[in-house]
Short mmCIF file of C-alpha atoms and ligand atoms in Angstrom, two decimals:
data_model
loop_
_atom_site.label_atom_id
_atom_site.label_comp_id
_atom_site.label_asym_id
_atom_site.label_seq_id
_atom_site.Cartn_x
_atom_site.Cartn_y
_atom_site.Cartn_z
CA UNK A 158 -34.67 61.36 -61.93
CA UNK A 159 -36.38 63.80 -64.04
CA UNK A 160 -32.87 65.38 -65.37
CA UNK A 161 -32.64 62.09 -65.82
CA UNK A 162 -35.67 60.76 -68.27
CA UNK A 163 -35.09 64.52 -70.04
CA UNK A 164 -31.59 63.74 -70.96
CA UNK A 165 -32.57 60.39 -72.05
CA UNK A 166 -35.55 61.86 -73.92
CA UNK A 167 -33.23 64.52 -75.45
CA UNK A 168 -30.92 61.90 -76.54
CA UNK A 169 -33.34 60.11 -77.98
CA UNK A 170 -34.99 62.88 -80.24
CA UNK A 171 -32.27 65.49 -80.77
CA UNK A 172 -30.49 64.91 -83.90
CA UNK A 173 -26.98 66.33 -83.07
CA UNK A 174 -26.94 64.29 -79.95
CA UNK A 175 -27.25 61.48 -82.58
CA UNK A 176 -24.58 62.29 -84.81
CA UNK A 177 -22.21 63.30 -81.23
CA UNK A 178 -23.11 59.52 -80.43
CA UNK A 179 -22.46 57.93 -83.93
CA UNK A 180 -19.16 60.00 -84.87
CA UNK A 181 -17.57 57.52 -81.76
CA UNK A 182 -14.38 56.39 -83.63
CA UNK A 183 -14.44 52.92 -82.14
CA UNK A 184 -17.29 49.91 -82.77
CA UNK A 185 -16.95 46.34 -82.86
CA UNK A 186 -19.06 44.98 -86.11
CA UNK A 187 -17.51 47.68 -88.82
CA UNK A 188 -14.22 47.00 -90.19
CA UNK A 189 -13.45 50.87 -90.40
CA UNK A 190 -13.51 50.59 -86.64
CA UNK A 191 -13.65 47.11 -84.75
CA UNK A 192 -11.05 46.43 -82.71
CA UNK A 193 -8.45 45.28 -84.88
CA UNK A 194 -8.33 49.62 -85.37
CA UNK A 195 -8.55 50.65 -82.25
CA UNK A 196 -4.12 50.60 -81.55
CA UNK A 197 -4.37 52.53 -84.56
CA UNK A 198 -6.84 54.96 -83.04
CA UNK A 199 -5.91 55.12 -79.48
CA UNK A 200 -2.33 54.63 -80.46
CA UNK A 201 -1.51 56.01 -76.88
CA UNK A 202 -3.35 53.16 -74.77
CA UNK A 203 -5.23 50.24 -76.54
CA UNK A 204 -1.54 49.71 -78.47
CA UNK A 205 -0.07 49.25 -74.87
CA UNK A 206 2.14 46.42 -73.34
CA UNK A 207 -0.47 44.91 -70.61
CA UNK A 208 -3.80 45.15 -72.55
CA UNK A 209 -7.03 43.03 -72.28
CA UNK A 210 -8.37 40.69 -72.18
CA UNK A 211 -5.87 37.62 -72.60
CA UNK A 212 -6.48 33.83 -72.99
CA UNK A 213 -5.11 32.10 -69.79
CA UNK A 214 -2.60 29.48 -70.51
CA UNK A 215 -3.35 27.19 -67.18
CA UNK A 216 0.02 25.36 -67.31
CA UNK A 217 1.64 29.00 -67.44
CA UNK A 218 -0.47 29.77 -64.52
CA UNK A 219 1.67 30.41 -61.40
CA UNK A 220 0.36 30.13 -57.54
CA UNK A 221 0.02 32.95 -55.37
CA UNK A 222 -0.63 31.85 -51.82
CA UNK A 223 -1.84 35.63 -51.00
CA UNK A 224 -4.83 35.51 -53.32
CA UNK A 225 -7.27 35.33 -50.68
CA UNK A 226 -10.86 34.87 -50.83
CA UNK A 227 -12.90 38.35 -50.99
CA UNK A 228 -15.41 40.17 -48.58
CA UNK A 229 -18.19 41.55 -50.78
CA UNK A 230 -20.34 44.01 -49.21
CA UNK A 231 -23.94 44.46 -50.44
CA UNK A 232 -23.69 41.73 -52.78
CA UNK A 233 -26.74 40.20 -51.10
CA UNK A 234 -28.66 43.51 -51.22
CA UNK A 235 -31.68 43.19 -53.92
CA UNK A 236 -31.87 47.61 -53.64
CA UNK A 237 -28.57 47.99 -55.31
CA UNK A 238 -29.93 47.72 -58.79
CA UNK A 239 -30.46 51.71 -60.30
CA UNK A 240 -30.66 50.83 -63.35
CA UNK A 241 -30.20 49.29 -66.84
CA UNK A 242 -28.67 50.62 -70.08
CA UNK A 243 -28.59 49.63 -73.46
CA UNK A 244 -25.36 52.04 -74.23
CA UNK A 245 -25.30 50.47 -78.00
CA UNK A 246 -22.33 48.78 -77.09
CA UNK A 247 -23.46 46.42 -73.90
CA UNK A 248 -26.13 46.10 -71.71
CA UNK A 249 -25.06 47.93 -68.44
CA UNK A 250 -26.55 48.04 -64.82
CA UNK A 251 -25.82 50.72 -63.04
CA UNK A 252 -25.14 49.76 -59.27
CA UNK A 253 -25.35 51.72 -55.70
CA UNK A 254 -21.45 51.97 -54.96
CA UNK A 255 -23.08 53.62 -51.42
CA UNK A 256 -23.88 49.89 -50.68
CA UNK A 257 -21.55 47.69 -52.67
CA UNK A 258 -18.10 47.06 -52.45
CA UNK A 259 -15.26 44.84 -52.72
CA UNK A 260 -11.87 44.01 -50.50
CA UNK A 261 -9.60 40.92 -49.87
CA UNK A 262 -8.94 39.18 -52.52
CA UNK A 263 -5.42 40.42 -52.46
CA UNK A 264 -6.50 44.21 -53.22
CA UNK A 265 -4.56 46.87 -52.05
CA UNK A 266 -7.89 48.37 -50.21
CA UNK A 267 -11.59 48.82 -50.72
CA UNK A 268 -13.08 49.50 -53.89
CA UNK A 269 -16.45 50.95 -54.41
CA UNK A 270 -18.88 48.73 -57.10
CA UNK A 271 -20.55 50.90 -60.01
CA UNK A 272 -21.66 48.88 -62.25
CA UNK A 273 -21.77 45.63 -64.40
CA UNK A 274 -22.02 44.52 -68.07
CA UNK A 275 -22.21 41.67 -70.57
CA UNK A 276 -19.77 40.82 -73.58
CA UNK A 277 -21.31 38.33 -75.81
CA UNK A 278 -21.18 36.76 -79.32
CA UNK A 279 -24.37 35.76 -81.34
CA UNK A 280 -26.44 33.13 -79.16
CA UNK A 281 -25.51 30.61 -77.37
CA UNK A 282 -23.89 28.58 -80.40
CA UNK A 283 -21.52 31.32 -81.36
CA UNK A 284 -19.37 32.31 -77.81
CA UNK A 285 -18.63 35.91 -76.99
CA UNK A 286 -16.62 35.82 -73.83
CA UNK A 287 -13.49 37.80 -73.93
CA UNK A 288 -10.90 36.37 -71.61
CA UNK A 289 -10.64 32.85 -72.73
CA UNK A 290 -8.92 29.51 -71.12
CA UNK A 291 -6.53 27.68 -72.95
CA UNK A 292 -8.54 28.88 -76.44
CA UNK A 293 -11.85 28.31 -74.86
CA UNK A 294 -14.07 30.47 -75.16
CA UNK A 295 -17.30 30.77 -73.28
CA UNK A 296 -21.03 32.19 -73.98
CA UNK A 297 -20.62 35.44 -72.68
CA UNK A 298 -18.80 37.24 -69.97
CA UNK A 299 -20.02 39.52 -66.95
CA UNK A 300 -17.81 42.20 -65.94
CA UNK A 301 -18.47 44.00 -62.46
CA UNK A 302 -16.40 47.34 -62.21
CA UNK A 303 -15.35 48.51 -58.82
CA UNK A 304 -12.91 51.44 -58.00
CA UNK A 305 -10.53 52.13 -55.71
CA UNK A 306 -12.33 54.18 -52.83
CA UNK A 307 -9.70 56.58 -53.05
CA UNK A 308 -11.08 58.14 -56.35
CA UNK A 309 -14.33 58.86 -54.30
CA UNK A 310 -16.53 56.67 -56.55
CA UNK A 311 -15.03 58.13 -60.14
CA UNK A 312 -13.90 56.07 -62.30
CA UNK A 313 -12.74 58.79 -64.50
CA UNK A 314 -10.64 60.15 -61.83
CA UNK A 315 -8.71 56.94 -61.35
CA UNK A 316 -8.39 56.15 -65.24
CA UNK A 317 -7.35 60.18 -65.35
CA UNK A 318 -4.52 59.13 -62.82
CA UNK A 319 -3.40 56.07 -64.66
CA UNK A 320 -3.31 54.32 -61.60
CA UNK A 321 -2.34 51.11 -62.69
CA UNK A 322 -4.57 49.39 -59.53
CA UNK A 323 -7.47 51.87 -59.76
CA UNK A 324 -10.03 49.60 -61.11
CA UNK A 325 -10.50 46.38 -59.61
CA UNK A 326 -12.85 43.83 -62.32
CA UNK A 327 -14.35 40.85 -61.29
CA UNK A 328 -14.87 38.76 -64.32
CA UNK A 329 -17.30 35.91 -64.63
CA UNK A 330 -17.52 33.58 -67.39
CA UNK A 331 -21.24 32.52 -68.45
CA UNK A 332 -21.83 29.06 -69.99
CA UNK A 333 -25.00 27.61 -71.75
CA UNK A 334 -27.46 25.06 -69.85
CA UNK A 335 -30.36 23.14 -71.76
CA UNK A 336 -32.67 23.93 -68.80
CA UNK A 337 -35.28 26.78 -69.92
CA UNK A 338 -35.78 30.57 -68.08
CA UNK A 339 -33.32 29.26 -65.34
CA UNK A 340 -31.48 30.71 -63.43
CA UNK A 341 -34.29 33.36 -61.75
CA UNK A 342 -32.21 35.92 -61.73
CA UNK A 343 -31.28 35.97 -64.94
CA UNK A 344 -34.56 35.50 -66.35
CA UNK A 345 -35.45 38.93 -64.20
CA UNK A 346 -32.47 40.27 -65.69
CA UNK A 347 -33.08 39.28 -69.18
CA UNK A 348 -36.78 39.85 -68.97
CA UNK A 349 -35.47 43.84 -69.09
CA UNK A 350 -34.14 43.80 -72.72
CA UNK A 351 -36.85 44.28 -74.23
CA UNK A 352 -37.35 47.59 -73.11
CA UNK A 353 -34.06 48.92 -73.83
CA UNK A 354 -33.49 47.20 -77.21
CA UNK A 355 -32.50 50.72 -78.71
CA UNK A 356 -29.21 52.09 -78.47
CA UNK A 357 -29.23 54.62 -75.46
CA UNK A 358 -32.42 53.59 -73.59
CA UNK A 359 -32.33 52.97 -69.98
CA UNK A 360 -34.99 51.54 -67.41
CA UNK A 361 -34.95 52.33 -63.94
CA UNK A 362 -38.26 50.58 -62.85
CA UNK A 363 -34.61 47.17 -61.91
CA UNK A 364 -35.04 47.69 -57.87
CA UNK A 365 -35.49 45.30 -55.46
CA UNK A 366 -35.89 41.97 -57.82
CA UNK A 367 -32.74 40.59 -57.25
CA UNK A 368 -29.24 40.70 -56.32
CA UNK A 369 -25.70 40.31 -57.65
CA UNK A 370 -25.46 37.36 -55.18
CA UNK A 371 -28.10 35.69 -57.15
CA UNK A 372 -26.46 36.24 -60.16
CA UNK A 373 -23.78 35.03 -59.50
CA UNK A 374 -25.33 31.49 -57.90
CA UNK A 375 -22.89 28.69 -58.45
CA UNK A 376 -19.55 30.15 -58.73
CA UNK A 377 -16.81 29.44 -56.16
CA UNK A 378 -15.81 32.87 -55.68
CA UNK A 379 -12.30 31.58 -53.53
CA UNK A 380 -10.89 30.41 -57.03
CA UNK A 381 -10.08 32.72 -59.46
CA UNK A 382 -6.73 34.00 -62.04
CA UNK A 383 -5.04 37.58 -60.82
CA UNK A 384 -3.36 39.66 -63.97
CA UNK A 385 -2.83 43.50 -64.54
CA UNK A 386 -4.59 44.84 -67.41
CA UNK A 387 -6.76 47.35 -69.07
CA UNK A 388 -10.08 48.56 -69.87
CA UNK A 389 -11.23 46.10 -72.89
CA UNK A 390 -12.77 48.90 -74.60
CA UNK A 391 -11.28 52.50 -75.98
CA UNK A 392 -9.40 54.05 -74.78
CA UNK A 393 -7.93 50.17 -72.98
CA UNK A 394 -6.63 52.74 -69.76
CA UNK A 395 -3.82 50.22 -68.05
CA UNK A 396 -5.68 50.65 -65.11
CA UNK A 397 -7.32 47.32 -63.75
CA UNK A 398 -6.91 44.44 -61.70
CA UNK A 399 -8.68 41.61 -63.52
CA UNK A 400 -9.76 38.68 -61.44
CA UNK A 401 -11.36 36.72 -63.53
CA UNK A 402 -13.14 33.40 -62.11
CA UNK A 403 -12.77 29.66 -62.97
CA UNK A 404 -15.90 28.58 -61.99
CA UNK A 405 -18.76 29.37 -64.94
CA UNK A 406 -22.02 30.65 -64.24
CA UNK A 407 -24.90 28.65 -65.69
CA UNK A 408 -27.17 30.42 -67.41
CA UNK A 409 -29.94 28.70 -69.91
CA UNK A 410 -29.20 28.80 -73.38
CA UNK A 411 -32.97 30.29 -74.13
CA UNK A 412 -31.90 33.26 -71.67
CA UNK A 413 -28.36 33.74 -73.63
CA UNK A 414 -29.79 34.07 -76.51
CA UNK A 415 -32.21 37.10 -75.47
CA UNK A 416 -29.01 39.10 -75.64
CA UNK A 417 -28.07 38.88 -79.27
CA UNK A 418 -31.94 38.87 -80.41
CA UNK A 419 -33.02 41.70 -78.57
CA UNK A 420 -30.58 44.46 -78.45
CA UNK A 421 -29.44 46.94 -80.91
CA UNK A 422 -26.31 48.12 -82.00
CA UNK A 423 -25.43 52.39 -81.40
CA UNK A 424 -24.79 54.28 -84.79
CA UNK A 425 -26.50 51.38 -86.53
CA UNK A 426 -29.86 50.77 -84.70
CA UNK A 427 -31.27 48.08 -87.89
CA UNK A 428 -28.05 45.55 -87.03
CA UNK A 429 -28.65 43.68 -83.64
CA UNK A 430 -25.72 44.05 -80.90
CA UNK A 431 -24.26 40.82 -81.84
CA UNK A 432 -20.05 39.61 -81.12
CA UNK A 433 -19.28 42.66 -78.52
CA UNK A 434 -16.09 41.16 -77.25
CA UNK A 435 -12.43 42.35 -77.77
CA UNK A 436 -10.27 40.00 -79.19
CA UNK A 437 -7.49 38.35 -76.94
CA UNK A 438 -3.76 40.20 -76.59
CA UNK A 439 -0.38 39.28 -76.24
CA UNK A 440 0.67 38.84 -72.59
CA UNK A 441 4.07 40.39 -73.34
CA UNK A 442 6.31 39.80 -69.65
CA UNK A 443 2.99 39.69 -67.54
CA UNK A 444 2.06 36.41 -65.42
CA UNK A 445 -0.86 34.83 -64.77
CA UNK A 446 -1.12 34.27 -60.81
CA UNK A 447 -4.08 31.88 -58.89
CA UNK A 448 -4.08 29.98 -55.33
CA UNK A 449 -2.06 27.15 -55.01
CA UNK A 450 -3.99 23.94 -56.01
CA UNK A 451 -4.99 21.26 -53.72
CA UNK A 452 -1.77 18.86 -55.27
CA UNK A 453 0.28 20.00 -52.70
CA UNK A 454 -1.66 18.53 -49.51
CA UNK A 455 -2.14 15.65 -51.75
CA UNK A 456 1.44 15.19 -52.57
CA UNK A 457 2.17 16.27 -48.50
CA UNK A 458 -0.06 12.67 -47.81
CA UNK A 459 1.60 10.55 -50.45
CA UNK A 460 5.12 11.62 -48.66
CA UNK A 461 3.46 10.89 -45.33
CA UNK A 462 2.36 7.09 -46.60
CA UNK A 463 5.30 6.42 -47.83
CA UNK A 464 7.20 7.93 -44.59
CA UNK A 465 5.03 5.48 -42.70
CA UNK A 466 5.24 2.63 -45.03
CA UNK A 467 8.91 2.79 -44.72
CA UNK A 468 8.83 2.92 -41.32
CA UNK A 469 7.03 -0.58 -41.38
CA UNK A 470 10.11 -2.24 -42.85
CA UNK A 471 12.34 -1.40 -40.07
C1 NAG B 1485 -12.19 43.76 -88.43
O1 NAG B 1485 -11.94 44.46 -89.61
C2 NAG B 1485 -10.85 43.94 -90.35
C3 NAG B 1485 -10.58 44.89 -91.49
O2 NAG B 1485 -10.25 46.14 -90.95
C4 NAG B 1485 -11.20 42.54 -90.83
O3 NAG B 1485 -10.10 41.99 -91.51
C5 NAG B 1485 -11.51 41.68 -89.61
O4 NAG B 1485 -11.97 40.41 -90.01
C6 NAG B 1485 -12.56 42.32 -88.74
N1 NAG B 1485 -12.63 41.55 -87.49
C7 NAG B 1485 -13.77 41.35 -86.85
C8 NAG B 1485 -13.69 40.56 -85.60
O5 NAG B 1485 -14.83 41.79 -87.24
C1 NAG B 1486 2.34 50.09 -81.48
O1 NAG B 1486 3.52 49.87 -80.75
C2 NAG B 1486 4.50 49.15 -81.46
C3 NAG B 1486 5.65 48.86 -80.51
O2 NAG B 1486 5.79 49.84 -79.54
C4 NAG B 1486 4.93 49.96 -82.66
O3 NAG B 1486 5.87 49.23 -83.42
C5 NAG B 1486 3.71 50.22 -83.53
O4 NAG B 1486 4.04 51.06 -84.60
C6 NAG B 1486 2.64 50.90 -82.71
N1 NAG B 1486 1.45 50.99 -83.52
C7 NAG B 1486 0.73 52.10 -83.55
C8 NAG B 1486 -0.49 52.04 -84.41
O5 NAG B 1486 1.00 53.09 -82.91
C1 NAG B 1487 -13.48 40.36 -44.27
O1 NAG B 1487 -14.53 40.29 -43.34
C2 NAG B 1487 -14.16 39.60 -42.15
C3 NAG B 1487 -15.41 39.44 -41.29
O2 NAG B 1487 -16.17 40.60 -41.28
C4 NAG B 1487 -13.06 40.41 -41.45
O3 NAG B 1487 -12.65 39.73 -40.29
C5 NAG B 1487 -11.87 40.54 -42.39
O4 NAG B 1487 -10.89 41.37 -41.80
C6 NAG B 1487 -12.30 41.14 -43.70
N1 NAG B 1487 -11.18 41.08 -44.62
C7 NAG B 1487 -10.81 42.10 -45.37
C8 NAG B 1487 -9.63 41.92 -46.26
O5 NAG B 1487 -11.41 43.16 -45.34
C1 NAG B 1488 -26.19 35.66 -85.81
O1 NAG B 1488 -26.95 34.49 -85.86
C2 NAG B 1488 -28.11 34.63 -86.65
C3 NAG B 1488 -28.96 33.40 -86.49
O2 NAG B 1488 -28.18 32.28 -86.30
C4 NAG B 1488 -27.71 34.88 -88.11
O3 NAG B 1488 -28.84 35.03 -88.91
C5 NAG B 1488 -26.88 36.17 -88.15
O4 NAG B 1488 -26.39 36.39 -89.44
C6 NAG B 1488 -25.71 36.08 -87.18
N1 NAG B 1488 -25.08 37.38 -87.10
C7 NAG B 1488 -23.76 37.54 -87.19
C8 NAG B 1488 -23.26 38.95 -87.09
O5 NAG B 1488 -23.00 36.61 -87.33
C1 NAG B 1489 -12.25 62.31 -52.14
O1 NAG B 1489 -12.89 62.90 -51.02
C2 NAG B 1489 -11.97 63.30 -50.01
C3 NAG B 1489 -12.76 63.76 -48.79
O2 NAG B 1489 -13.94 64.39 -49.17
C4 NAG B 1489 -11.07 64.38 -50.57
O3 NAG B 1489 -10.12 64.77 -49.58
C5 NAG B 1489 -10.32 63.84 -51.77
O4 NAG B 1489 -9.55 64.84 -52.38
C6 NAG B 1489 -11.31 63.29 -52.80
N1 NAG B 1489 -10.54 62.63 -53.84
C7 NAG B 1489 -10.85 62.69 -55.14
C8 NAG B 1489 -9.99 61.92 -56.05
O5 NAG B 1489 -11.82 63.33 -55.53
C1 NAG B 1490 -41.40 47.79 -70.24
O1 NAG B 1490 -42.18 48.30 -71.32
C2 NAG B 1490 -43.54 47.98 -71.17
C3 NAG B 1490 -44.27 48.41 -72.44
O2 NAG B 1490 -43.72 49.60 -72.93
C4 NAG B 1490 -44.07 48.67 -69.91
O3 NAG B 1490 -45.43 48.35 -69.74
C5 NAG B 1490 -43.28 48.18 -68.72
O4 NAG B 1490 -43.67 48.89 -67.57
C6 NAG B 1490 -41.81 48.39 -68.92
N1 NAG B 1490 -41.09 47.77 -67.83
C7 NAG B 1490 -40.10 48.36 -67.20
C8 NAG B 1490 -39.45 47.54 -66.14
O5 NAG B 1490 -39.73 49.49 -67.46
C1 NAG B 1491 -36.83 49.02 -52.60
O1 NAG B 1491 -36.76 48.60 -51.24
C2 NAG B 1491 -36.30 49.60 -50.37
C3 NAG B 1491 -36.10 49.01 -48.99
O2 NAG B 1491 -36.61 47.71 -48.88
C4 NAG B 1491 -37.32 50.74 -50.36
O3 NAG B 1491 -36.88 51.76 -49.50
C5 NAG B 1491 -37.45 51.28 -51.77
O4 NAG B 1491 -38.47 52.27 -51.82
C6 NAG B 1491 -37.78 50.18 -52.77
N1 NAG B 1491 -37.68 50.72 -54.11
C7 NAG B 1491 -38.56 50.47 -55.06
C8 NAG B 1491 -38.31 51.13 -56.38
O5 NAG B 1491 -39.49 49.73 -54.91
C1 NAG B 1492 -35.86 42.37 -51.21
O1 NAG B 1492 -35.23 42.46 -49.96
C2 NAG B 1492 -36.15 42.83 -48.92
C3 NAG B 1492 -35.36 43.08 -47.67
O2 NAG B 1492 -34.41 42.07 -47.45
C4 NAG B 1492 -37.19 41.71 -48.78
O3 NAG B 1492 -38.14 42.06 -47.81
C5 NAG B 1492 -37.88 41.53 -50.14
O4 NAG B 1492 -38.77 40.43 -50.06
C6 NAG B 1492 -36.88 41.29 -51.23
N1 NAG B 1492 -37.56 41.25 -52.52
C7 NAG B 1492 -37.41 40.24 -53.37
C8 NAG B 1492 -38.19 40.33 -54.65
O5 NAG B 1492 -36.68 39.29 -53.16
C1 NAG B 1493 -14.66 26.50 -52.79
O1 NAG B 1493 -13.41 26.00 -53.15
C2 NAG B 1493 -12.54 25.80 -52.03
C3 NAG B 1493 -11.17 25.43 -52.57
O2 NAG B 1493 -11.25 24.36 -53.48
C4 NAG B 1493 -13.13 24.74 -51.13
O3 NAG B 1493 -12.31 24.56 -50.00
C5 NAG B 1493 -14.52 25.20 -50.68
O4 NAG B 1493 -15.14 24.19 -49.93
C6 NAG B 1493 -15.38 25.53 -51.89
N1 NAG B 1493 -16.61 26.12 -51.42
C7 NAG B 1493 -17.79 25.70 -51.81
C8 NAG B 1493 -18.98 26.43 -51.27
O5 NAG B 1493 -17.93 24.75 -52.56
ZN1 ZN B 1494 -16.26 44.53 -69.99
#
């Protein structure tokens, strides 16, 4: 921990870890280097054929009777939280992949959580999600990374390997309430910001408030969209499952908007971290996959009544 706060300390003071930081080639509010640049750029990955995020076309949607629900493991444990990280390009918590993971769900295996982290726009009136659903797009987006538990907890090592099922991503979609503070746990959550509103400061005072669970309050976590993908920022690695949910979590508006007012953009710490989402890509041959709807049961009953009915006039 103290390596820790002296790296961060560095990093905060040295020039030339400052100018390491700002020469990044990629950003999202510049036009020398938001993402319409970055195929030009990382001309080896972010201009690939299964890049992300997409907007989900529901009537292209096809069903998948294997998409299973999901066991998550520690997801109810309020010690998982390390820490949180303004990285000038999202707001990060780091996670205790010795206590969370993920499997089901149609995974190939178990996958070790690291970390989540927020894509949003500018408040609650201007949406920053970056899947979206038939053009919508929502308030903001959560993303919680988990890797395969083959790769030993390293990311790196399974974007290294170009696994194209190394990284499983759970993505949530956030929408605005006209409630105030509520939920709880994101009012803890948001109630952090303002101590890591410049680029590259981190807090680690986050354990035992809450849990992802509690975050997550509302969603149906059995329905969901399955597509391969990427990374949605540089270099966009084809290396993720994305499971991105239908259900929304509802979040106050007065708690979105803590994102976009508090938070500071890296390489330009005067200009508020405001619109960090990719845009949407083209889906090329890839298909959108969920579970099978309720119709068919429905449908299996109409048959059934009309079997019946029938058999009435014999
Ligand atoms: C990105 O920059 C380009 C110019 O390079 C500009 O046309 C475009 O509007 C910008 N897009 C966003 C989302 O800022
Ligand atoms: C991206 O790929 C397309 C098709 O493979 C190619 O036409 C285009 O020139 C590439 N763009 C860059 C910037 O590499
Ligand atoms: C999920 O957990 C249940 C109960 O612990 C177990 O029976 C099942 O095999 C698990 N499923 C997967 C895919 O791990
Ligand atoms: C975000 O919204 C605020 C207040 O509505 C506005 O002043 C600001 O210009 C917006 N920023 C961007 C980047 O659109
Ligand atoms: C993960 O750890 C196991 C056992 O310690 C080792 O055999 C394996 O090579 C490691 N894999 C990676 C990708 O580091
Ligand atoms: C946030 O910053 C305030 C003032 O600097 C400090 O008193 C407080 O302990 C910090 N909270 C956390 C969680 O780090
Ligand atoms: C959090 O709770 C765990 C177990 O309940 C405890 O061991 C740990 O010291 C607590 N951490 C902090 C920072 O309070
Ligand atoms: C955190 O979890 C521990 C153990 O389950 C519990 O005793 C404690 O009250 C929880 N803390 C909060 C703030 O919920
Ligand atoms: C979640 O959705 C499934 C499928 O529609 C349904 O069977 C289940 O009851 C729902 N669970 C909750 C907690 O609402
Ligand atoms: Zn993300």
């Amino acid at each position: 921990m103290i390596v820790f706060l002296v790296i961060f300390l560095a990093a905060l003071l040295c020039p030339s870890v400052h100018s390491e930081e700002s020469s990044e080639k990629w950003c999202y509010h510049e036009p020398s280097c938001n993402f319409s640049t970055w195929p030009q750029t990382y001309p080896q990955s972010c201009n690939g054929s299964r890049q992300s995020p997409i907007n989900i076309v529901t009537a292209s949607v096809q069903e998948n009777p294997s998409l299973s629900s999901f066991n998550f493991t520690g997801f109810d444990d309020n010690s998982t939280f390390k820490s949180i990280t303004n990285t000038g390009e999202s707001v990060v918590v780091g996670l205790d992949d010795h206590k969370m993971s993920v499997q089901g769900g149609d995974l190939p295996g178990l996958y070790n959580t690291k970390q989540f982290h927020i894509h949003w726009g500018n408040g609650s009136s201007s949406p920053g999600s970056e899947h979206t659903v038939d053009g919508k797009r929502y308030s903001m987006e959560l993303h919680i990374v988990n890797v395969h538990s083959k790769y030993n907890g390293s990311v790196d090592a399974a974007l290294a390997a170009k696994d194209s099922t190394g990284v499983a991503v759970l993505g949530f979609f956030i929408e605005g309430t006209n409630e105030q503070n509520k939920p709880k746990s994101w009012d803890i959550l948001t109630s952090f910001l303002t101590n890591i509103s410049s680029p590259a400061s981190s807090t680690l005072n986050v354990m035992n408030q809450t849990t992802m669970d509690s975050l997550l309050e509302g969603v149906n976590r059995t329905k969901y969209y399955r597509y391969q993908g990427s990374l949605t920022i540089p270099d966009c690695t084809e290396a993720v499952i994305w499971t991105v949910f239908k259900d929304p979590i509802k979040v106050s508006q007065d708690l979105i908007n803590r994102f976009s007012t508090t938070t500071f953009f890296k390489g330009s710490p005067s200009v508020l971290m405001t619109n960090i989402f990719r845009g949407v890509q083209p889906l090329n041959d890839r298909v959108v996959t969920s579970q099978p709807s309720a119709a068919p049961t429905h449908t299996t009953s109409i048959i059934t009544l009309l079997l019946l009915s029938s058999l009435c006039w014999l």
